[in-house]
PDB file of C-alpha atoms in Angstrom:
ATOM      1  CA  UNK A   1       0.000   0.000   0.000  1.00 70.00           C
ATOM      2  CA  UNK A   2       1.384   3.377  -0.991  1.00 69.00           C
ATOM      3  CA  UNK A   3       2.092   5.691   1.870  1.00 91.00           C
ATOM      4  CA  UNK A   4       2.629   9.411   1.429  1.00 96.00           C
ATOM      5  CA  UNK A   5       3.366  11.099   4.717  1.00 97.00           C
ATOM      6  CA  UNK A   6       3.290  14.799   5.422  1.00 97.00           C
ATOM      7  CA  UNK A   7       5.168  15.802   8.533  1.00 91.00           C
ATOM      8  CA  UNK A   8       2.493  18.039  10.046  1.00 93.00           C
ATOM      9  CA  UNK A   9      -1.308  18.056   9.907  1.00 94.00           C
ATOM     10  CA  UNK A  10      -1.580  21.599  11.292  1.00 96.00           C
ATOM     11  CA  UNK A  11       0.875  24.474  11.366  1.00 97.00           C
ATOM     12  CA  UNK A  12       0.545  28.024  12.603  1.00 97.00           C
ATOM     13  CA  UNK A  13       3.190  30.501  11.516  1.00 97.00           C
ATOM     14  CA  UNK A  14       3.699  34.233  11.586  1.00 97.00           C
ATOM     15  CA  UNK A  15       4.011  36.537   8.609  1.00 98.00           C
ATOM     16  CA  UNK A  16       7.585  36.676   7.363  1.00 97.00           C
ATOM     17  CA  UNK A  17       8.643  33.331   8.799  1.00 97.00           C
ATOM     18  CA  UNK A  18      10.385  30.758   6.668  1.00 97.00           C
ATOM     19  CA  UNK A  19       8.239  27.627   6.553  1.00 97.00           C
ATOM     20  CA  UNK A  20       9.169  24.096   5.573  1.00 97.00           C
ATOM     21  CA  UNK A  21       6.561  21.507   4.642  1.00 98.00           C
ATOM     22  CA  UNK A  22       7.925  17.997   4.364  1.00 97.00           C
ATOM     23  CA  UNK A  23       6.622  15.065   2.376  1.00 97.00           C
ATOM     24  CA  UNK A  24       7.947  11.508   2.316  1.00 97.00           C
ATOM     25  CA  UNK A  25       6.775   8.572   0.199  1.00 96.00           C
ATOM     26  CA  UNK A  26       7.751   4.970   0.712  1.00 94.00           C
ATOM     27  CA  UNK A  27       7.031   3.467  -2.719  1.00 89.00           C
ATOM     28  CA  UNK A  28      10.142   4.543  -4.589  1.00 90.00           C
ATOM     29  CA  UNK A  29       8.067   6.875  -6.749  1.00 90.00           C
ATOM     30  CA  UNK A  30      10.041   9.147  -9.023  1.00 90.00           C
ATOM     31  CA  UNK A  31       7.341  11.781  -9.388  1.00 91.00           C
ATOM     32  CA  UNK A  32       6.301  14.071  -6.552  1.00 94.00           C
ATOM     33  CA  UNK A  33       3.972  17.062  -6.451  1.00 95.00           C
ATOM     34  CA  UNK A  34       2.879  19.887  -4.192  1.00 97.00           C
ATOM     35  CA  UNK A  35      -0.639  21.333  -4.424  1.00 97.00           C
ATOM     36  CA  UNK A  36      -2.599  23.838  -2.461  1.00 97.00           C
ATOM     37  CA  UNK A  37      -6.320  23.376  -1.942  1.00 97.00           C
ATOM     38  CA  UNK A  38      -8.616  26.337  -1.446  1.00 95.00           C
ATOM     39  CA  UNK A  39     -12.443  26.392  -1.391  1.00 91.00           C
ATOM     40  CA  UNK A  40     -13.855  26.987  -4.844  1.00 89.00           C
ATOM     41  CA  UNK A  41     -10.428  26.779  -6.484  1.00 92.00           C
ATOM     42  CA  UNK A  42      -9.803  23.051  -6.360  1.00 92.00           C
ATOM     43  CA  UNK A  43      -6.282  21.683  -6.352  1.00 95.00           C
ATOM     44  CA  UNK A  44      -3.654  23.945  -7.847  1.00 95.00           C
ATOM     45  CA  UNK A  45      -0.181  22.705  -8.662  1.00 94.00           C
ATOM     46  CA  UNK A  46       2.659  24.647  -7.061  1.00 97.00           C
ATOM     47  CA  UNK A  47       5.743  22.621  -8.023  1.00 96.00           C
ATOM     48  CA  UNK A  48       6.561  19.121  -9.131  1.00 94.00           C
ATOM     49  CA  UNK A  49       9.600  16.933  -9.539  1.00 94.00           C
ATOM     50  CA  UNK A  50      10.276  13.956 -11.795  1.00 90.00           C
ATOM     51  CA  UNK A  51      13.662  13.090 -10.343  1.00 90.00           C
ATOM     52  CA  UNK A  52      16.100  13.860  -7.572  1.00 93.00           C
ATOM     53  CA  UNK A  53      17.391  17.438  -7.702  1.00 91.00           C
ATOM     54  CA  UNK A  54      14.929  18.175 -10.467  1.00 92.00           C
ATOM     55  CA  UNK A  55      12.054  20.628 -10.110  1.00 94.00           C
ATOM     56  CA  UNK A  56       9.477  22.200 -12.380  1.00 93.00           C
ATOM     57  CA  UNK A  57       7.152  25.116 -11.744  1.00 94.00           C
ATOM     58  CA  UNK A  58       3.471  24.378 -11.641  1.00 92.00           C
ATOM     59  CA  UNK A  59       0.635  26.832 -12.097  1.00 92.00           C
ATOM     60  CA  UNK A  60       1.185  28.960  -8.974  1.00 95.00           C
ATOM     61  CA  UNK A  61       4.886  28.838  -7.959  1.00 97.00           C
ATOM     62  CA  UNK A  62       5.196  32.452  -6.810  1.00 97.00           C
ATOM     63  CA  UNK A  63       6.259  32.712  -3.183  1.00 97.00           C
ATOM     64  CA  UNK A  64       7.309  29.068  -2.995  1.00 98.00           C
ATOM     65  CA  UNK A  65      10.378  26.971  -3.642  1.00 98.00           C
ATOM     66  CA  UNK A  66      11.073  23.244  -3.358  1.00 98.00           C
ATOM     67  CA  UNK A  67      13.870  20.849  -2.609  1.00 97.00           C
ATOM     68  CA  UNK A  68      14.339  17.230  -3.726  1.00 97.00           C
ATOM     69  CA  UNK A  69      17.647  15.999  -2.358  1.00 96.00           C
ATOM     70  CA  UNK A  70      16.487  12.414  -1.938  1.00 96.00           C
ATOM     71  CA  UNK A  71      14.077  10.396  -4.020  1.00 95.00           C
ATOM     72  CA  UNK A  72      11.647   9.783  -1.177  1.00 96.00           C
ATOM     73  CA  UNK A  73      11.467  13.343   0.143  1.00 97.00           C
ATOM     74  CA  UNK A  74      10.032  16.482  -1.414  1.00 98.00           C
ATOM     75  CA  UNK A  75      10.026  19.690   0.602  1.00 98.00           C
ATOM     76  CA  UNK A  76       7.965  22.815   0.000  1.00 98.00           C
ATOM     77  CA  UNK A  77       9.484  26.046   1.261  1.00 98.00           C
ATOM     78  CA  UNK A  78       7.745  29.335   1.909  1.00 98.00           C
ATOM     79  CA  UNK A  79      10.647  31.776   1.988  1.00 95.00           C
ATOM     80  CA  UNK A  80       8.658  34.506   3.744  1.00 97.00           C
ATOM     81  CA  UNK A  81       5.181  33.402   4.700  1.00 98.00           C
ATOM     82  CA  UNK A  82       2.295  35.713   3.959  1.00 98.00           C
ATOM     83  CA  UNK A  83      -1.354  35.593   5.021  1.00 98.00           C
ATOM     84  CA  UNK A  84      -2.476  34.712   1.486  1.00 97.00           C
ATOM     85  CA  UNK A  85      -0.537  31.470   1.815  1.00 98.00           C
ATOM     86  CA  UNK A  86      -2.933  30.258   4.475  1.00 98.00           C
ATOM     87  CA  UNK A  87      -4.255  27.087   2.897  1.00 98.00           C
ATOM     88  CA  UNK A  88      -4.357  23.306   2.857  1.00 97.00           C
ATOM     89  CA  UNK A  89      -1.205  21.895   1.254  1.00 98.00           C
ATOM     90  CA  UNK A  90      -1.270  18.449  -0.309  1.00 98.00           C
ATOM     91  CA  UNK A  91       1.688  16.391  -1.403  1.00 97.00           C
ATOM     92  CA  UNK A  92       1.324  13.604  -3.957  1.00 95.00           C
ATOM     93  CA  UNK A  93       3.515  11.028  -5.632  1.00 94.00           C
ATOM     94  CA  UNK A  94       3.217   8.746  -8.624  1.00 91.00           C
ATOM     95  CA  UNK A  95       5.164   5.912 -10.130  1.00 85.00           C
ATOM     96  CA  UNK A  96       7.145   6.151 -13.356  1.00 73.00           C
ATOM     97  CA  UNK A  97       6.018   4.786 -16.677  1.00 65.00           C
ATOM     98  CA  UNK A  98       3.932   6.181 -19.457  1.00 55.00           C
ATOM     99  CA  UNK A  99       0.541   5.272 -18.024  1.00 55.00           C
ATOM    100  CA  UNK A 100       1.208   4.452 -14.395  1.00 53.00           C
ATOM    101  CA  UNK A 101       2.765   7.780 -13.653  1.00 60.00           C
ATOM    102  CA  UNK A 102      -0.571   9.470 -14.096  1.00 74.00           C
ATOM    103  CA  UNK A 103      -2.112   7.945 -10.950  1.00 84.00           C
ATOM    104  CA  UNK A 104      -1.296  10.121  -7.999  1.00 90.00           C
ATOM    105  CA  UNK A 105      -1.331   9.144  -4.354  1.00 93.00           C
ATOM    106  CA  UNK A 106      -1.936  11.930  -1.898  1.00 96.00           C
ATOM    107  CA  UNK A 107      -0.763  12.676   1.589  1.00 96.00           C
ATOM    108  CA  UNK A 108      -3.212  13.632   4.328  1.00 95.00           C
ATOM    109  CA  UNK A 109      -2.474  17.327   3.925  1.00 96.00           C
ATOM    110  CA  UNK A 110      -1.015  20.119   6.047  1.00 97.00           C
ATOM    111  CA  UNK A 111      -3.333  22.916   7.058  1.00 97.00           C
ATOM    112  CA  UNK A 112      -1.166  26.018   7.309  1.00 98.00           C
ATOM    113  CA  UNK A 113      -2.348  29.203   8.972  1.00 98.00           C
ATOM    114  CA  UNK A 114      -0.226  32.323   8.570  1.00 98.00           C
ATOM    115  CA  UNK A 115      -1.064  35.014  11.106  1.00 97.00           C
TER     116      UNK A 115
ATOM    117  CA  UNK B   1      -1.767  25.229 -20.623  1.00 74.00           C
ATOM    118  CA  UNK B   2      -4.715  22.991 -19.895  1.00 81.00           C
ATOM    119  CA  UNK B   3      -7.877  24.433 -18.347  1.00 89.00           C
ATOM    120  CA  UNK B   4     -10.503  22.214 -16.715  1.00 94.00           C
ATOM    121  CA  UNK B   5     -13.970  23.451 -15.802  1.00 96.00           C
ATOM    122  CA  UNK B   6     -16.206  21.443 -13.492  1.00 97.00           C
ATOM    123  CA  UNK B   7     -19.932  21.742 -12.811  1.00 97.00           C
ATOM    124  CA  UNK B   8     -21.869  21.910 -10.623  1.00 97.00           C
ATOM    125  CA  UNK B   9     -19.942  23.181  -7.620  1.00 97.00           C
ATOM    126  CA  UNK B  10     -22.506  21.663  -5.262  1.00 97.00           C
ATOM    127  CA  UNK B  11     -24.969  18.848  -5.840  1.00 98.00           C
ATOM    128  CA  UNK B  12     -27.585  17.498  -3.493  1.00 98.00           C
ATOM    129  CA  UNK B  13     -29.455  14.269  -4.277  1.00 98.00           C
ATOM    130  CA  UNK B  14     -31.751  11.904  -2.450  1.00 97.00           C
ATOM    131  CA  UNK B  15     -30.381   8.522  -1.483  1.00 97.00           C
ATOM    132  CA  UNK B  16     -30.923   6.088  -4.345  1.00 97.00           C
ATOM    133  CA  UNK B  17     -30.976   8.780  -7.026  1.00 98.00           C
ATOM    134  CA  UNK B  18     -28.261   9.238  -9.629  1.00 98.00           C
ATOM    135  CA  UNK B  19     -25.666  12.002  -9.617  1.00 98.00           C
ATOM    136  CA  UNK B  20     -23.834  13.421 -12.616  1.00 98.00           C
ATOM    137  CA  UNK B  21     -20.808  15.704 -12.535  1.00 98.00           C
ATOM    138  CA  UNK B  22     -19.510  17.247 -15.742  1.00 98.00           C
ATOM    139  CA  UNK B  23     -16.109  18.559 -16.773  1.00 98.00           C
ATOM    140  CA  UNK B  24     -14.769  20.225 -19.882  1.00 97.00           C
ATOM    141  CA  UNK B  25     -11.162  20.614 -20.899  1.00 95.00           C
ATOM    142  CA  UNK B  26      -9.438  22.936 -23.317  1.00 93.00           C
ATOM    143  CA  UNK B  27      -6.486  21.073 -24.782  1.00 90.00           C
ATOM    144  CA  UNK B  28      -7.360  18.358 -27.276  1.00 89.00           C
ATOM    145  CA  UNK B  29      -3.990  16.713 -26.585  1.00 88.00           C
ATOM    146  CA  UNK B  30      -5.121  15.667 -23.098  1.00 90.00           C
ATOM    147  CA  UNK B  31      -5.153  11.886 -22.959  1.00 88.00           C
ATOM    148  CA  UNK B  32      -5.979  10.834 -19.420  1.00 90.00           C
ATOM    149  CA  UNK B  33      -8.935  11.822 -17.242  1.00 94.00           C
ATOM    150  CA  UNK B  34      -9.054  10.676 -13.627  1.00 95.00           C
ATOM    151  CA  UNK B  35     -11.641  11.333 -10.962  1.00 97.00           C
ATOM    152  CA  UNK B  36     -10.691  11.763  -7.329  1.00 97.00           C
ATOM    153  CA  UNK B  37     -12.941  11.589  -4.287  1.00 98.00           C
ATOM    154  CA  UNK B  38     -12.130  13.476  -1.114  1.00 97.00           C
ATOM    155  CA  UNK B  39     -14.156  12.677   1.965  1.00 97.00           C
ATOM    156  CA  UNK B  40     -14.305  15.242   4.720  1.00 94.00           C
ATOM    157  CA  UNK B  41     -10.938  15.573   6.432  1.00 91.00           C
ATOM    158  CA  UNK B  42      -9.319  12.933   4.261  1.00 94.00           C
ATOM    159  CA  UNK B  43      -6.945  12.828   1.319  1.00 95.00           C
ATOM    160  CA  UNK B  44      -8.124  12.717  -2.304  1.00 96.00           C
ATOM    161  CA  UNK B  45      -8.205   9.196  -3.695  1.00 95.00           C
ATOM    162  CA  UNK B  46      -8.567   7.983  -7.246  1.00 95.00           C
ATOM    163  CA  UNK B  47     -11.929   6.326  -7.840  1.00 96.00           C
ATOM    164  CA  UNK B  48     -11.985   5.858 -11.593  1.00 96.00           C
ATOM    165  CA  UNK B  49     -10.128   7.029 -14.660  1.00 94.00           C
ATOM    166  CA  UNK B  50     -10.492   6.907 -18.416  1.00 93.00           C
ATOM    167  CA  UNK B  51      -8.008   7.195 -21.226  1.00 90.00           C
ATOM    168  CA  UNK B  52      -8.558   8.938 -24.512  1.00 85.00           C
ATOM    169  CA  UNK B  53      -8.852   5.733 -26.502  1.00 86.00           C
ATOM    170  CA  UNK B  54     -12.143   4.684 -24.844  1.00 86.00           C
ATOM    171  CA  UNK B  55     -15.528   6.346 -24.559  1.00 92.00           C
ATOM    172  CA  UNK B  56     -16.906   4.825 -21.371  1.00 95.00           C
ATOM    173  CA  UNK B  57     -15.734   2.923 -18.339  1.00 95.00           C
ATOM    174  CA  UNK B  58     -17.747   1.388 -15.505  1.00 96.00           C
ATOM    175  CA  UNK B  59     -16.905   0.180 -12.042  1.00 95.00           C
ATOM    176  CA  UNK B  60     -19.951  -1.020 -10.117  1.00 96.00           C
ATOM    177  CA  UNK B  61     -22.074   2.080  -9.381  1.00 97.00           C
ATOM    178  CA  UNK B  62     -19.601   4.494 -10.920  1.00 98.00           C
ATOM    179  CA  UNK B  63     -19.138   5.237 -14.601  1.00 98.00           C
ATOM    180  CA  UNK B  64     -17.208   7.799 -16.577  1.00 98.00           C
ATOM    181  CA  UNK B  65     -17.906   8.880 -20.146  1.00 97.00           C
ATOM    182  CA  UNK B  66     -15.627  10.792 -22.479  1.00 96.00           C
ATOM    183  CA  UNK B  67     -16.550  12.806 -25.555  1.00 95.00           C
ATOM    184  CA  UNK B  68     -13.279  13.769 -27.216  1.00 93.00           C
ATOM    185  CA  UNK B  69     -14.934  15.748 -29.969  1.00 93.00           C
ATOM    186  CA  UNK B  70     -16.742  17.987 -27.518  1.00 94.00           C
ATOM    187  CA  UNK B  71     -13.849  17.847 -25.025  1.00 95.00           C
ATOM    188  CA  UNK B  72     -15.969  16.902 -22.075  1.00 95.00           C
ATOM    189  CA  UNK B  73     -16.184  13.994 -19.666  1.00 97.00           C
ATOM    190  CA  UNK B  74     -18.631  13.096 -16.944  1.00 98.00           C
ATOM    191  CA  UNK B  75     -18.855  11.075 -13.755  1.00 98.00           C
ATOM    192  CA  UNK B  76     -22.065   9.142 -13.158  1.00 98.00           C
ATOM    193  CA  UNK B  77     -22.951   7.647  -9.791  1.00 98.00           C
ATOM    194  CA  UNK B  78     -26.039   5.470  -9.651  1.00 98.00           C
ATOM    195  CA  UNK B  79     -28.026   4.369  -6.597  1.00 98.00           C
ATOM    196  CA  UNK B  80     -26.286   6.950  -4.448  1.00 98.00           C
ATOM    197  CA  UNK B  81     -25.595   6.179  -0.809  1.00 97.00           C
ATOM    198  CA  UNK B  82     -24.694   8.433   2.128  1.00 96.00           C
ATOM    199  CA  UNK B  83     -21.070   7.318   1.906  1.00 96.00           C
ATOM    200  CA  UNK B  84     -20.908   8.847  -1.565  1.00 98.00           C
ATOM    201  CA  UNK B  85     -21.076  12.267   0.093  1.00 98.00           C
ATOM    202  CA  UNK B  86     -17.724  13.920  -0.611  1.00 98.00           C
ATOM    203  CA  UNK B  87     -15.952  16.398  -2.846  1.00 97.00           C
ATOM    204  CA  UNK B  88     -15.221  15.036  -6.304  1.00 98.00           C
ATOM    205  CA  UNK B  89     -12.466  16.379  -8.527  1.00 97.00           C
ATOM    206  CA  UNK B  90     -12.033  15.743 -12.212  1.00 97.00           C
ATOM    207  CA  UNK B  91      -8.657  16.200 -13.892  1.00 95.00           C
ATOM    208  CA  UNK B  92      -7.014  16.126 -17.284  1.00 93.00           C
ATOM    209  CA  UNK B  93      -3.411  15.550 -18.211  1.00 86.00           C
ATOM    210  CA  UNK B  94      -0.967  16.272 -20.958  1.00 75.00           C
ATOM    211  CA  UNK B  95       2.330  16.373 -19.084  1.00 73.00           C
ATOM    212  CA  UNK B  96       0.864  17.205 -15.679  1.00 79.00           C
ATOM    213  CA  UNK B  97      -2.501  16.920 -14.003  1.00 84.00           C
ATOM    214  CA  UNK B  98      -4.829  19.911 -14.071  1.00 91.00           C
ATOM    215  CA  UNK B  99      -7.733  19.603 -11.664  1.00 94.00           C
ATOM    216  CA  UNK B 100     -11.221  20.976 -11.821  1.00 95.00           C
ATOM    217  CA  UNK B 101     -12.527  23.119  -8.982  1.00 95.00           C
ATOM    218  CA  UNK B 102     -14.431  20.302  -7.316  1.00 97.00           C
ATOM    219  CA  UNK B 103     -18.066  19.303  -6.719  1.00 98.00           C
ATOM    220  CA  UNK B 104     -19.455  18.942  -3.215  1.00 97.00           C
ATOM    221  CA  UNK B 105     -21.899  16.019  -3.435  1.00 98.00           C
ATOM    222  CA  UNK B 106     -24.363  15.565  -0.616  1.00 98.00           C
ATOM    223  CA  UNK B 107     -26.540  12.465  -0.503  1.00 98.00           C
ATOM    224  CA  UNK B 108     -29.529  13.040   1.715  1.00 96.00           C
ATOM    225  CA  UNK B 109     -31.494  10.342   3.488  1.00 91.00           C
TER     226      UNK B 109
END
């Protein structure tokens, strides 16, 4: 069974803080993704990675960066948190291969509040 | 890039009725269309998907149809049950998944 683990379920941070959201998967998946989920906006892709040390911008990368130093871990970084980054953050992973890589497995999410 | 529109945003049905959620996509090159279900407080999970080389796929009470010409696809749930209550997301992919905005389905007793 695929397990995607996000380090925190809830986080409260102050404006201007540097925030790290961690995601680990245990299925040797090459592909990893970070989304944010907001009411009425669905799931929006922030960044994704198809390999170690590789990263690609998604649809809303502004204000975020990522790190993929190891295959199993994909970190989302908010360099200077702002109130408009208050949201639910979801990590996902998928296996390689032309068809299989399309199926994504999600973590439980981190609800971040920036005060 | 790809754009996916999903309707309705909320849907309320009586238990036993059918529910239909519709999505349209913009890029004709999209070739994979999954549907995810997210129960309250839980992670999204894939419930069914369809690839561009087929027009319909069924899995028990759930079915998905795809009209490539019109660039739309739909999720059909028959004989709805209270446990079907959740948010449903459609998505389309070329090189990355683009999700719709979600449909809150409520099945009332």
